[in-house]
mmCIF file of C-alpha atoms in Angstrom:
data_model
loop_
_atom_site.group_PDB
_atom_site.id
_atom_site.type_symbol
_atom_site.label_atom_id
_atom_site.label_comp_id
_atom_site.label_asym_id
_atom_site.label_seq_id
_atom_site.Cartn_x
_atom_site.Cartn_y
_atom_site.Cartn_z
ATOM 1 C CA MET J 62 11.114 31.993 9.257
ATOM 2 C CA SER J 63 11.325 32.976 5.505
ATOM 3 C CA GLN J 64 8.958 31.528 2.971
ATOM 4 C CA ASN J 65 11.806 29.846 1.052
ATOM 5 C CA SER J 66 12.607 27.601 4.093
ATOM 6 C CA LEU J 67 9.167 26.155 4.183
ATOM 7 C CA VAL J 68 7.883 23.317 2.016
ATOM 8 C CA LYS J 69 4.408 22.002 1.431
ATOM 9 C CA ARG J 70 3.817 18.361 2.160
ATOM 10 C CA GLN J 71 0.734 16.293 1.400
ATOM 11 C CA PHE J 72 0.424 12.895 3.195
ATOM 12 C CA GLY J 73 -2.201 10.455 4.597
ATOM 13 C CA HIS J 74 -3.081 9.326 8.067
ATOM 14 C CA ARG J 75 -5.140 6.228 8.658
ATOM 15 C CA ALA J 76 -7.106 5.839 11.939
ATOM 16 C CA ARG J 77 -9.436 3.188 13.280
ATOM 17 C CA LEU J 78 -13.180 4.020 13.468
ATOM 18 C CA ALA J 79 -15.448 2.881 16.218
ATOM 19 C CA LEU J 80 -18.737 2.504 14.547
ATOM 20 C CA LEU J 81 -22.032 1.427 16.187
ATOM 21 C CA PRO J 82 -23.768 -1.453 14.424
ATOM 22 C CA ALA J 83 -26.323 1.115 13.002
ATOM 23 C CA GLU J 84 -23.551 3.343 11.716
ATOM 24 C CA ALA J 85 -21.626 0.383 10.239
ATOM 25 C CA LEU J 86 -24.752 -0.615 8.284
ATOM 26 C CA LYS J 87 -25.041 2.906 6.837
ATOM 27 C CA ALA J 88 -21.329 2.836 6.006
ATOM 28 C CA ASP J 89 -21.849 -0.500 4.222
ATOM 29 C CA ALA J 90 -24.711 0.846 2.255
ATOM 30 C CA GLN J 91 -22.793 3.821 1.057
ATOM 31 C CA ALA J 92 -19.909 1.725 0.010
ATOM 32 C CA HIS J 93 -22.049 -0.620 -1.983
ATOM 33 C CA ALA J 94 -23.764 2.391 -3.551
ATOM 34 C CA ALA J 95 -20.405 3.760 -4.509
ATOM 35 C CA ARG J 96 -19.493 0.347 -6.204
ATOM 36 C CA THR J 97 -22.708 0.288 -7.936
ATOM 37 C CA MET J 98 -22.280 3.821 -9.196
ATOM 38 C CA TRP J 99 -18.800 2.756 -10.549
ATOM 39 C CA ASN J 100 -20.229 -0.141 -12.362
ATOM 40 C CA LEU J 101 -23.245 1.830 -13.864
ATOM 41 C CA LEU J 102 -20.833 4.536 -15.067
ATOM 42 C CA HIS J 103 -18.531 1.871 -16.647
ATOM 43 C CA ALA J 104 -21.465 0.380 -18.374
ATOM 44 C CA TRP J 105 -22.606 3.704 -19.711
ATOM 45 C CA TRP J 106 -18.984 4.593 -20.885
ATOM 46 C CA GLN J 107 -18.897 1.206 -22.771
ATOM 47 C CA THR J 108 -22.105 1.688 -24.497
ATOM 48 C CA MET J 109 -21.829 5.494 -25.435
ATOM 49 C CA PRO J 110 -20.144 6.462 -28.727
ATOM 50 C CA LYS J 111 -16.615 8.059 -28.309
ATOM 51 C CA GLY J 112 -17.860 11.555 -29.195
ATOM 52 C CA LYS J 113 -20.264 11.604 -26.289
ATOM 53 C CA ARG J 114 -17.981 10.313 -23.563
ATOM 54 C CA THR J 115 -17.613 13.718 -22.014
ATOM 55 C CA LEU J 116 -17.445 14.799 -18.333
ATOM 56 C CA ALA J 117 -20.730 16.833 -18.794
ATOM 57 C CA ASN J 118 -22.660 13.789 -20.147
ATOM 58 C CA ALA J 119 -21.181 11.578 -17.504
ATOM 59 C CA ASP J 120 -22.177 13.924 -14.745
ATOM 60 C CA ALA J 121 -25.642 14.162 -16.212
ATOM 61 C CA ALA J 122 -25.784 10.303 -16.249
ATOM 62 C CA ILE J 123 -24.902 10.136 -12.573
ATOM 63 C CA ARG J 124 -27.460 12.666 -11.536
ATOM 64 C CA GLN J 125 -30.169 10.771 -13.473
ATOM 65 C CA ALA J 126 -29.151 7.432 -11.996
ATOM 66 C CA ARG J 127 -29.492 8.943 -8.365
ATOM 67 C CA LYS J 128 -33.062 10.062 -9.309
ATOM 68 C CA ASP J 129 -34.029 6.618 -10.840
ATOM 69 C CA ILE J 130 -32.446 4.197 -8.389
ATOM 70 C CA ASP J 131 -33.600 4.714 -4.921
ATOM 71 C CA PHE J 132 -30.733 2.993 -3.088
ATOM 72 C CA LEU J 133 -28.088 5.096 -4.642
ATOM 73 C CA GLY J 134 -29.602 8.072 -2.667
ATOM 74 C CA VAL J 135 -27.711 6.877 0.564
ATOM 75 C CA LEU J 136 -24.526 7.984 -1.245
ATOM 76 C CA PRO J 137 -23.743 11.676 -0.670
ATOM 77 C CA ALA J 138 -23.630 13.752 -3.840
ATOM 78 C CA GLN J 139 -19.924 14.696 -3.255
ATOM 79 C CA ALA J 140 -19.065 11.031 -2.977
ATOM 80 C CA ALA J 141 -20.879 10.290 -6.240
ATOM 81 C CA GLN J 142 -18.851 12.934 -7.883
ATOM 82 C CA ALA J 143 -15.752 11.497 -6.441
ATOM 83 C CA VAL J 144 -16.652 8.206 -8.110
ATOM 84 C CA LEU J 145 -16.852 10.037 -11.399
ATOM 85 C CA LYS J 146 -13.426 11.673 -10.844
ATOM 86 C CA THR J 147 -11.821 8.459 -9.779
ATOM 87 C CA TYR J 148 -13.104 6.656 -12.969
ATOM 88 C CA LEU J 149 -11.840 9.319 -15.271
ATOM 89 C CA GLN J 150 -8.338 9.225 -13.569
ATOM 90 C CA ALA J 151 -8.437 5.454 -14.044
ATOM 91 C CA TRP J 152 -8.726 5.953 -17.826
ATOM 92 C CA LYS J 153 -6.116 8.554 -17.825
ATOM 93 C CA ASN J 154 -3.771 6.154 -16.047
ATOM 94 C CA CYS J 155 -4.621 3.488 -18.616
ATOM 95 C CA TRP J 156 -3.858 5.934 -21.605
ATOM 96 C CA ASP J 157 -0.688 6.876 -20.111
ATOM 97 C CA GLY J 158 0.433 3.366 -19.720
ATOM 98 C CA ARG J 159 0.474 3.264 -15.987
ATOM 99 C CA ALA J 160 -2.386 0.727 -15.346
ATOM 100 C CA ASP J 161 -4.861 -1.537 -17.062
ATOM 101 C CA ALA J 162 -8.248 -0.350 -18.319
ATOM 102 C CA PRO J 163 -10.797 -0.011 -15.555
ATOM 103 C CA ASN J 164 -13.336 -2.746 -15.296
ATOM 104 C CA PHE J 165 -16.368 -3.722 -13.225
ATOM 105 C CA LYS J 166 -16.030 -4.021 -9.518
ATOM 106 C CA GLY J 167 -17.089 -7.402 -7.931
ATOM 107 C CA ARG J 168 -18.898 -7.415 -4.491
ATOM 108 C CA PHE J 169 -16.297 -9.459 -2.659
ATOM 109 C CA ARG J 170 -13.090 -8.900 -4.663
ATOM 110 C CA THR J 171 -12.595 -5.188 -4.441
ATOM 111 C CA VAL J 172 -11.874 -2.697 -1.595
ATOM 112 C CA THR J 173 -14.872 -1.428 0.187
ATOM 113 C CA SER J 174 -14.608 2.402 0.407
ATOM 114 C CA VAL J 175 -16.317 5.709 0.223
ATOM 115 C CA ASP J 176 -14.647 8.981 -0.558
ATOM 116 C CA ILE J 177 -15.358 12.254 1.292
ATOM 117 C CA PRO J 178 -13.597 14.845 -1.070
ATOM 118 C CA GLN J 179 -14.305 17.915 1.022
ATOM 119 C CA GLY J 180 -12.436 18.466 4.364
ATOM 120 C CA ARG J 181 -14.847 21.028 5.689
ATOM 121 C CA ASP J 182 -17.586 18.360 6.020
ATOM 122 C CA LEU J 183 -15.515 16.468 8.550
ATOM 123 C CA ASN J 184 -15.687 18.877 11.443
ATOM 124 C CA ILE J 185 -13.035 17.022 13.404
ATOM 125 C CA THR J 186 -12.641 17.580 17.161
ATOM 126 C CA ARG J 187 -10.531 15.881 19.749
ATOM 127 C CA VAL J 188 -12.305 14.503 22.686
ATOM 128 C CA HIS J 189 -9.311 13.410 24.867
ATOM 129 C CA ARG J 190 -5.930 11.925 24.550
ATOM 130 C CA ARG J 191 -6.970 8.735 22.760
ATOM 131 C CA TRP J 192 -10.189 9.575 20.848
ATOM 132 C CA GLY J 193 -11.473 12.056 18.364
ATOM 133 C CA MET J 194 -14.680 12.739 16.624
ATOM 134 C CA VAL J 195 -15.280 13.170 13.034
ATOM 135 C CA ASN J 196 -18.590 13.886 11.036
ATOM 136 C CA ILE J 197 -19.296 11.422 8.285
ATOM 137 C CA PRO J 198 -21.964 12.535 5.762
ATOM 138 C CA LYS J 199 -25.221 10.641 6.153
ATOM 139 C CA VAL J 200 -23.744 8.527 8.993
ATOM 140 C CA GLY J 201 -23.272 11.110 11.717
ATOM 141 C CA ARG J 202 -20.697 11.887 14.480
ATOM 142 C CA VAL J 203 -18.425 8.932 14.989
ATOM 143 C CA ARG J 204 -15.415 8.271 17.096
ATOM 144 C CA PHE J 205 -11.927 7.505 15.767
ATOM 145 C CA ARG J 206 -8.579 6.387 17.315
ATOM 146 C CA TRP J 207 -6.400 9.536 17.859
ATOM 147 C CA THR J 208 -2.815 8.527 17.181
ATOM 148 C CA LYS J 209 -1.372 11.579 15.382
ATOM 149 C CA ASN J 210 -1.731 15.264 15.930
ATOM 150 C CA LEU J 211 -3.986 16.530 13.013
ATOM 151 C CA PRO J 212 -4.377 20.252 11.919
ATOM 152 C CA VAL J 213 -7.710 20.920 13.428
ATOM 153 C CA GLY J 214 -9.163 23.979 15.414
ATOM 154 C CA LYS J 215 -6.679 26.621 16.172
ATOM 155 C CA HIS J 216 -3.856 24.647 14.434
ATOM 156 C CA ALA J 217 -5.662 24.570 11.111
ATOM 157 C CA GLY J 218 -5.297 27.218 8.315
ATOM 158 C CA ALA J 219 -4.994 27.765 4.699
ATOM 159 C CA GLU J 220 -1.667 25.795 4.473
ATOM 160 C CA ASN J 221 -2.253 23.430 7.415
ATOM 161 C CA ARG J 222 -5.535 21.539 6.933
ATOM 162 C CA ILE J 223 -7.288 18.273 6.112
ATOM 163 C CA THR J 224 -8.392 18.388 2.492
ATOM 164 C CA GLY J 225 -10.490 15.278 2.614
ATOM 165 C CA ALA J 226 -10.837 11.676 3.689
ATOM 166 C CA ARG J 227 -11.761 8.182 2.478
ATOM 167 C CA LEU J 228 -13.632 5.550 4.536
ATOM 168 C CA ILE J 229 -12.037 1.989 3.983
ATOM 169 C CA LYS J 230 -13.203 -1.273 5.277
ATOM 170 C CA ASP J 231 -10.860 -4.258 5.572
ATOM 171 C CA ALA J 232 -10.923 -7.531 7.576
ATOM 172 C CA LEU J 233 -10.373 -5.700 10.801
ATOM 173 C CA GLY J 234 -13.237 -3.077 10.362
ATOM 174 C CA TRP J 235 -13.788 0.482 9.199
ATOM 175 C CA HIS J 236 -11.040 2.846 9.062
ATOM 176 C CA ILE J 237 -10.721 6.577 7.911
ATOM 177 C CA ALA J 238 -7.811 7.819 5.896
ATOM 178 C CA PHE J 239 -7.341 11.574 6.223
ATOM 179 C CA ARG J 240 -5.719 13.650 3.343
ATOM 180 C CA VAL J 241 -3.495 16.202 5.167
ATOM 181 C CA GLN J 242 -1.739 19.164 3.795
ATOM 182 C CA ALA J 243 0.916 20.722 5.917
ATOM 183 C CA LEU J 244 3.470 23.667 5.558
ATOM 184 C CA GLU J 245 6.595 22.439 7.287
ATOM 185 C CA ALA J 246 10.231 23.668 7.646
ATOM 186 C CA LYS J 247 12.461 22.523 4.768
ATOM 187 C CA PRO J 248 14.818 19.882 6.273
ATOM 188 C CA ALA J 249 18.516 20.693 6.339
ATOM 189 C CA PRO J 250 20.896 18.486 4.461
ATOM 190 C CA HIS J 251 21.401 15.300 6.142
ATOM 191 C CA GLN J 252 25.135 14.839 7.310
ATOM 192 C CA GLY J 253 24.807 11.153 7.903
ATOM 193 C CA PRO J 254 27.051 8.512 6.240
ATOM 194 C CA GLU J 255 26.469 6.752 2.882
ATOM 195 C CA VAL J 256 25.092 3.207 2.898
ATOM 196 C CA GLY J 257 24.176 0.600 0.397
ATOM 197 C CA ILE J 258 21.074 -1.510 0.889
ATOM 198 C CA ASP J 259 20.413 -5.006 -0.405
ATOM 199 C CA VAL J 260 16.899 -6.576 -0.138
ATOM 200 C CA GLY J 261 16.348 -10.241 0.118
ATOM 201 C CA VAL J 262 14.201 -13.030 1.206
ATOM 202 C CA SER J 263 16.076 -14.822 4.003
ATOM 203 C CA VAL J 264 17.662 -11.429 5.157
ATOM 204 C CA PRO J 265 15.025 -8.680 4.525
ATOM 205 C CA LEU J 266 17.437 -5.686 4.596
ATOM 206 C CA ALA J 267 21.248 -5.943 4.647
ATOM 207 C CA LEU J 268 23.393 -2.779 4.684
ATOM 208 C CA SER J 269 26.961 -2.290 3.423
ATOM 209 C CA ASP J 270 28.272 -1.419 6.926
ATOM 210 C CA GLY J 271 27.302 -4.727 8.324
ATOM 211 C CA GLU J 272 23.827 -3.954 9.833
ATOM 212 C CA THR J 273 21.056 -6.336 9.325
ATOM 213 C CA TYR J 274 17.351 -5.899 9.695
ATOM 214 C CA GLU J 275 15.348 -8.956 10.192
ATOM 215 C CA HIS J 276 11.953 -9.986 11.469
ATOM 216 C CA GLY J 277 10.342 -13.106 12.750
ATOM 217 C CA GLU J 278 6.925 -14.737 11.843
ATOM 218 C CA TRP J 279 4.085 -12.272 11.746
ATOM 219 C CA LEU J 280 1.664 -14.701 13.443
ATOM 220 C CA THR J 281 2.299 -16.527 16.647
ATOM 221 C CA SER J 282 2.130 -20.412 16.831
ATOM 222 C CA GLU J 283 -1.409 -20.155 18.309
ATOM 223 C CA GLU J 284 -2.585 -17.871 15.422
ATOM 224 C CA LYS J 285 -1.012 -20.025 12.698
ATOM 225 C CA ALA J 286 -2.621 -23.098 14.125
ATOM 226 C CA ARG J 287 -5.936 -21.148 14.155
ATOM 227 C CA LEU J 288 -5.439 -19.969 10.521
ATOM 228 C CA LEU J 289 -4.648 -23.566 9.432
ATOM 229 C CA HIS J 290 -7.921 -24.762 11.372
ATOM 230 C CA TRP J 291 -10.142 -22.147 9.454
ATOM 231 C CA GLU J 292 -8.437 -22.920 6.117
ATOM 232 C CA GLN J 293 -9.180 -26.564 6.506
ATOM 233 C CA ARG J 294 -12.732 -25.931 7.580
ATOM 234 C CA ALA J 295 -13.285 -23.712 4.472
ATOM 235 C CA ALA J 296 -11.836 -26.388 2.182
ATOM 236 C CA ARG J 297 -14.255 -29.014 3.686
ATOM 237 C CA ARG J 298 -17.268 -26.595 3.295
ATOM 238 C CA LYS J 299 -16.379 -25.897 -0.355
ATOM 239 C CA GLN J 300 -16.589 -29.661 -1.127
ATOM 240 C CA HIS J 301 -20.428 -29.598 -0.434
ATOM 241 C CA ARG J 302 -21.158 -26.498 -2.614
ATOM 242 C CA ARG J 303 -22.505 -27.440 -5.916
ATOM 243 C CA PRO J 304 -21.243 -25.707 -9.146
ATOM 244 C CA GLY J 305 -22.870 -22.266 -9.542
ATOM 245 C CA GLU J 306 -24.346 -22.273 -5.925
ATOM 246 C CA ARG J 307 -23.987 -19.237 -3.866
ATOM 247 C CA THR J 308 -21.641 -19.162 -0.923
ATOM 248 C CA SER J 309 -23.295 -19.930 2.328
ATOM 249 C CA ARG J 310 -23.202 -17.586 5.218
ATOM 250 C CA ARG J 311 -21.363 -20.266 7.260
ATOM 251 C CA LEU J 312 -18.610 -20.421 4.619
ATOM 252 C CA ARG J 313 -18.532 -16.663 4.360
ATOM 253 C CA ARG J 314 -17.962 -16.284 8.097
ATOM 254 C CA THR J 315 -15.207 -18.814 7.884
ATOM 255 C CA HIS J 316 -13.571 -16.660 5.014
ATOM 256 C CA ASP J 317 -13.930 -13.541 7.175
ATOM 257 C CA ARG J 318 -11.944 -15.199 10.129
ATOM 258 C CA ILE J 319 -9.248 -16.279 7.687
ATOM 259 C CA ALA J 320 -9.128 -12.621 6.281
ATOM 260 C CA GLY J 321 -8.893 -11.259 9.786
ATOM 261 C CA LEU J 322 -5.843 -13.228 10.725
ATOM 262 C CA ARG J 323 -4.191 -12.391 7.391
ATOM 263 C CA ALA J 324 -4.951 -8.797 7.819
ATOM 264 C CA LYS J 325 -3.372 -8.859 11.361
ATOM 265 C CA ALA J 326 -0.269 -10.292 9.853
ATOM 266 C CA LYS J 327 -0.137 -7.606 7.266
ATOM 267 C CA ARG J 328 -0.476 -4.789 9.699
ATOM 268 C CA ARG J 329 2.420 -6.231 11.739
ATOM 269 C CA ALA J 330 4.439 -6.352 8.721
ATOM 270 C CA LEU J 331 3.673 -2.773 7.829
ATOM 271 C CA ASP J 332 4.514 -1.585 11.439
ATOM 272 C CA TRP J 333 7.974 -3.374 11.036
ATOM 273 C CA GLN J 334 8.552 -1.795 7.645
ATOM 274 C CA HIS J 335 7.559 1.727 8.924
ATOM 275 C CA LYS J 336 9.867 1.466 12.073
ATOM 276 C CA THR J 337 12.805 0.105 10.174
ATOM 277 C CA THR J 338 12.677 2.611 7.266
ATOM 278 C CA THR J 339 12.295 5.510 9.711
ATOM 279 C CA HIS J 340 15.396 4.454 11.618
ATOM 280 C CA ILE J 341 17.293 3.955 8.316
ATOM 281 C CA ALA J 342 16.327 7.408 7.079
ATOM 282 C CA ARG J 343 17.250 9.126 10.477
ATOM 283 C CA THR J 344 20.577 7.409 10.562
ATOM 284 C CA TYR J 345 22.012 7.737 7.008
ATOM 285 C CA GLY J 346 22.289 10.780 4.789
ATOM 286 C CA THR J 347 22.566 8.931 1.427
ATOM 287 C CA LEU J 348 20.909 5.635 0.635
ATOM 288 C CA VAL J 349 21.595 3.533 -2.448
ATOM 289 C CA VAL J 350 19.276 0.591 -3.377
ATOM 290 C CA GLU J 351 18.975 -1.684 -6.365
ATOM 291 C CA ALA J 352 16.803 -0.619 -9.322
ATOM 292 C CA LEU J 353 14.768 -3.938 -9.419
ATOM 293 C CA THR J 354 12.118 -4.756 -11.713
ATOM 294 C CA ILE J 355 10.020 -6.749 -9.393
ATOM 295 C CA THR J 356 7.200 -7.648 -11.820
ATOM 296 C CA ASN J 357 9.678 -9.487 -13.983
ATOM 297 C CA MET J 358 11.241 -11.258 -10.966
ATOM 298 C CA VAL J 359 7.951 -12.786 -9.877
ATOM 299 C CA LYS J 360 6.781 -14.031 -13.234
ATOM 300 C CA SER J 361 5.386 -17.611 -13.246
ATOM 301 C CA ALA J 362 7.797 -20.441 -14.528
ATOM 302 C CA LYS J 363 4.993 -22.616 -15.554
ATOM 303 C CA GLY J 364 5.640 -22.100 -19.267
ATOM 304 C CA THR J 365 3.422 -23.524 -22.034
ATOM 305 C CA VAL J 366 2.122 -26.929 -23.126
ATOM 306 C CA GLU J 367 4.689 -27.274 -25.715
ATOM 307 C CA GLU J 368 7.500 -25.978 -23.445
ATOM 308 C CA PRO J 369 6.676 -26.507 -19.862
ATOM 309 C CA GLY J 370 8.792 -24.786 -17.276
ATOM 310 C CA LYS J 371 11.195 -26.257 -14.783
ATOM 311 C CA ASN J 372 11.174 -26.090 -10.987
ATOM 312 C CA VAL J 373 7.723 -24.536 -11.061
ATOM 313 C CA ALA J 374 6.878 -25.247 -7.531
ATOM 314 C CA GLN J 375 10.173 -23.795 -6.204
ATOM 315 C CA LYS J 376 9.641 -20.752 -8.341
ATOM 316 C CA SER J 377 6.127 -20.306 -7.034
ATOM 317 C CA GLY J 378 7.359 -20.438 -3.484
ATOM 318 C CA LEU J 379 10.116 -17.830 -4.246
ATOM 319 C CA ASN J 380 7.459 -15.613 -5.843
ATOM 320 C CA ARG J 381 5.339 -15.842 -2.693
ATOM 321 C CA SER J 382 8.390 -14.882 -0.554
ATOM 322 C CA ILE J 383 9.148 -11.900 -2.783
ATOM 323 C CA HIS J 384 5.615 -10.750 -2.465
ATOM 324 C CA ALA J 385 5.597 -11.211 1.336
ATOM 325 C CA GLU J 386 8.740 -9.000 1.864
ATOM 326 C CA ALA J 387 7.149 -6.120 -0.308
ATOM 327 C CA TRP J 388 10.423 -4.717 -1.591
ATOM 328 C CA GLY J 389 8.751 -2.129 -3.667
ATOM 329 C CA ARG J 390 6.838 -0.826 -0.497
ATOM 330 C CA THR J 391 10.102 -0.678 1.442
ATOM 331 C CA VAL J 392 11.788 1.479 -1.340
ATOM 332 C CA THR J 393 8.679 3.813 -1.470
ATOM 333 C CA MET J 394 8.837 4.357 2.330
ATOM 334 C CA LEU J 395 12.612 4.958 2.084
ATOM 335 C CA THR J 396 12.109 7.487 -0.783
ATOM 336 C CA TYR J 397 9.778 9.852 1.110
ATOM 337 C CA LYS J 398 11.212 9.405 4.561
ATOM 338 C CA THR J 399 14.678 10.188 3.326
ATOM 339 C CA ALA J 400 13.419 13.327 1.635
ATOM 340 C CA GLN J 401 11.694 14.421 4.896
ATOM 341 C CA HIS J 402 14.975 14.109 6.848
ATOM 342 C CA GLY J 403 17.153 15.840 4.201
ATOM 343 C CA GLY J 404 18.720 12.881 2.722
ATOM 344 C CA THR J 405 18.838 11.589 -0.868
ATOM 345 C CA LEU J 406 17.976 8.017 -2.326
ATOM 346 C CA HIS J 407 19.703 6.686 -5.336
ATOM 347 C CA LYS J 408 19.030 3.657 -7.397
ATOM 348 C CA ALA J 409 21.961 1.501 -8.786
ATOM 349 C CA PRO J 410 21.661 -1.080 -11.691
ATOM 350 C CA ALA J 411 21.098 -4.587 -10.147
ATOM 351 C CA PRO J 412 22.739 -6.872 -12.680
ATOM 352 C CA GLY J 413 26.048 -8.405 -11.238
ATOM 353 C CA THR J 414 25.776 -6.995 -7.667
ATOM 354 C CA SER J 415 25.346 -10.572 -6.155
ATOM 355 C CA GLN J 416 28.253 -12.152 -8.234
ATOM 356 C CA ARG J 417 30.805 -9.431 -7.998
ATOM 357 C CA CYS J 418 33.433 -9.578 -5.144
ATOM 358 C CA SER J 419 33.347 -6.328 -3.178
ATOM 359 C CA ALA J 420 36.931 -6.946 -2.059
ATOM 360 C CA CYS J 421 38.769 -7.409 -5.496
ATOM 361 C CA GLY J 422 35.978 -6.477 -7.954
ATOM 362 C CA SER J 423 36.156 -9.715 -9.987
ATOM 363 C CA THR J 424 32.968 -11.444 -11.248
ATOM 364 C CA THR J 425 33.751 -15.114 -11.472
ATOM 365 C CA PRO J 426 31.106 -17.786 -12.191
ATOM 366 C CA GLY J 427 30.169 -19.604 -8.942
ATOM 367 C CA ASN J 428 31.265 -16.947 -6.586
ATOM 368 C CA ARG J 429 28.066 -17.040 -4.615
ATOM 369 C CA GLU J 430 28.150 -20.757 -3.144
ATOM 370 C CA SER J 431 24.651 -20.450 -1.502
ATOM 371 C CA GLN J 432 22.014 -17.942 -0.523
ATOM 372 C CA ALA J 433 23.919 -16.636 2.488
ATOM 373 C CA VAL J 434 27.660 -17.293 1.811
ATOM 374 C CA PHE J 435 29.887 -15.598 -0.769
ATOM 375 C CA VAL J 436 33.337 -17.005 -1.667
ATOM 376 C CA CYS J 437 35.387 -15.295 -4.220
ATOM 377 C CA LYS J 438 36.902 -17.801 -6.737
ATOM 378 C CA ASN J 439 39.526 -15.495 -7.844
ATOM 379 C CA PRO J 440 42.907 -17.343 -6.680
ATOM 380 C CA ASP J 441 44.511 -13.982 -5.802
ATOM 381 C CA CYS J 442 41.620 -12.898 -3.489
ATOM 382 C CA GLY J 443 39.759 -15.761 -1.874
ATOM 383 C CA TRP J 444 37.588 -13.403 0.306
ATOM 384 C CA SER J 445 34.543 -14.883 2.014
ATOM 385 C CA GLY J 446 31.700 -13.366 3.791
ATOM 386 C CA ASN J 447 27.968 -12.762 3.887
ATOM 387 C CA ALA J 448 26.500 -12.765 0.517
ATOM 388 C CA ASP J 449 23.949 -9.994 1.372
ATOM 389 C CA HIS J 450 26.502 -7.649 2.801
ATOM 390 C CA ASN J 451 28.626 -8.214 -0.196
ATOM 391 C CA ALA J 452 25.782 -7.222 -2.545
ATOM 392 C CA ALA J 453 25.177 -4.144 -0.497
ATOM 393 C CA ARG J 454 28.756 -3.028 -0.725
ATOM 394 C CA ASN J 455 28.664 -3.555 -4.441
ATOM 395 C CA VAL J 456 25.555 -1.263 -4.594
ATOM 396 C CA LEU J 457 27.262 1.448 -2.779
ATOM 397 C CA TYR J 458 30.348 0.983 -5.010
ATOM 398 C CA LEU J 459 28.235 1.663 -8.102
ATOM 399 C CA TYR J 460 27.009 4.912 -6.560
ATOM 400 C CA ARG J 461 30.453 6.144 -5.753
ATOM 401 C CA MET J 462 31.621 5.349 -9.305
ATOM 402 C CA GLY J 463 28.776 7.596 -10.627
ATOM 403 C CA LEU J 464 26.709 4.710 -11.968
ATOM 404 C CA ALA J 465 23.639 5.328 -10.048
ATOM 405 C CA LEU J 466 20.596 7.473 -10.804
ATOM 406 C CA ILE J 467 18.917 9.843 -8.394
ATOM 407 C CA PRO J 468 15.131 10.374 -8.621
ATOM 408 C CA ALA J 469 13.623 13.895 -8.466
ATOM 409 C CA ALA J 470 14.213 14.880 -4.782
ATOM 410 C CA GLY J 471 12.088 17.176 -2.574
ATOM 411 C CA ARG J 472 8.477 17.979 -2.625
ATOM 412 C CA ALA J 473 7.343 16.118 -5.690
ATOM 413 C CA VAL J 474 8.989 12.869 -4.296
ATOM 414 C CA VAL J 475 7.294 13.247 -0.820
ATOM 415 C CA ARG J 476 3.858 13.908 -2.554
ATOM 416 C CA ARG J 477 4.189 11.069 -4.982
ATOM 417 C CA ALA J 478 5.303 8.578 -2.435
ATOM 418 C CA ARG J 479 2.708 9.434 0.082
ATOM 419 C CA ARG J 480 0.031 8.805 -2.390
ATOM 420 C CA VAL J 481 1.421 5.342 -3.184
ATOM 421 C CA LYS J 482 1.578 4.510 0.539
ATOM 422 C CA PRO J 483 -1.116 2.216 1.870
ATOM 423 C CA ALA J 484 -2.913 4.431 4.103
ATOM 424 C CA THR J 485 -2.148 4.219 1.164
ATOM 425 C CA ALA J 486 -1.147 4.580 1.159
ATOM 426 C CA ARG J 487 -3.060 4.467 0.316
#
């Protein structure tokens, strides 16, 4: 196989860790030390003059902090350097307009994580079909769930290897996210058909060829009843807490149970999104989606004191439904999966796609009678059908008329999309 037919791909793989209680305590200590290191670095950055905010001075400050503060010693030196690198990247993202300025990290409101920047420290081995072993600095050899073939042992090389990892703790326990670099065969152009995709709330994904992808509730009736029970118990226990009083351990355990159920629902939603987007990317060669500005769509309708908003409660419920469907994450998955299978993804302008009749092309006020039914008010047409499928056909029509944009395809798309993925993702 020639070198031109190969493409380098970087992606993440997340696996569940099986930590013993003592190992979990060590991982917790490292995560809290990393968060403290971030906060100390941010305080140093805010107090230093602009001329002295350099990489060398920041590195010297970190080394001195590790000598002066004992509990920071549980954090490996490479992980401390990764905190510095992440902090500087956060400022770069702020200066480029991609994110807000970095701030202090709270104990209970931020992701608990530790970075392992060097892949050679991991020393990964596969024990048997379901489990593998990985070395975590200053924690030891721990087991992780083996659900994907990783480039280790004789399968590893200069182009196929694990470049690093990150330990992440959520409501369901500790996980490890591997950063994998692989050299794979360049996919042949996908010969599948073209399809337009409309995202919605009542119907998550509607395709222009009439296909519909829907899902049920992410929690069972028993789990929803249990979630309601714990939420009511947390509300009752909050009533007995005085202003400024620390959260009790009992209330904290209740919050952990609530977070566990919500994390379970999120994992089921991610599983549905991955399976659905993979099937679409394998079936169709050209995908066309709407170029939605989701941040503007989910803005609050509360308004101001002088000019209060209307239908605030209804708009809040719609915003929650949009967030729950995670349209942006769906488009991100479709982007990199389509590129992996040799297809292309295009974005069409969103205005007018839900009001235009896909049969006659007229845009008449009141065409869309409800959320699910579309009836053309043009007396010469009168076509009626599903509103979501009608919007998907309009999206595909804009692409065929040359009004859609195509993002940069290929390796850059795959690499950028994989970084955004919750692992990522993230």
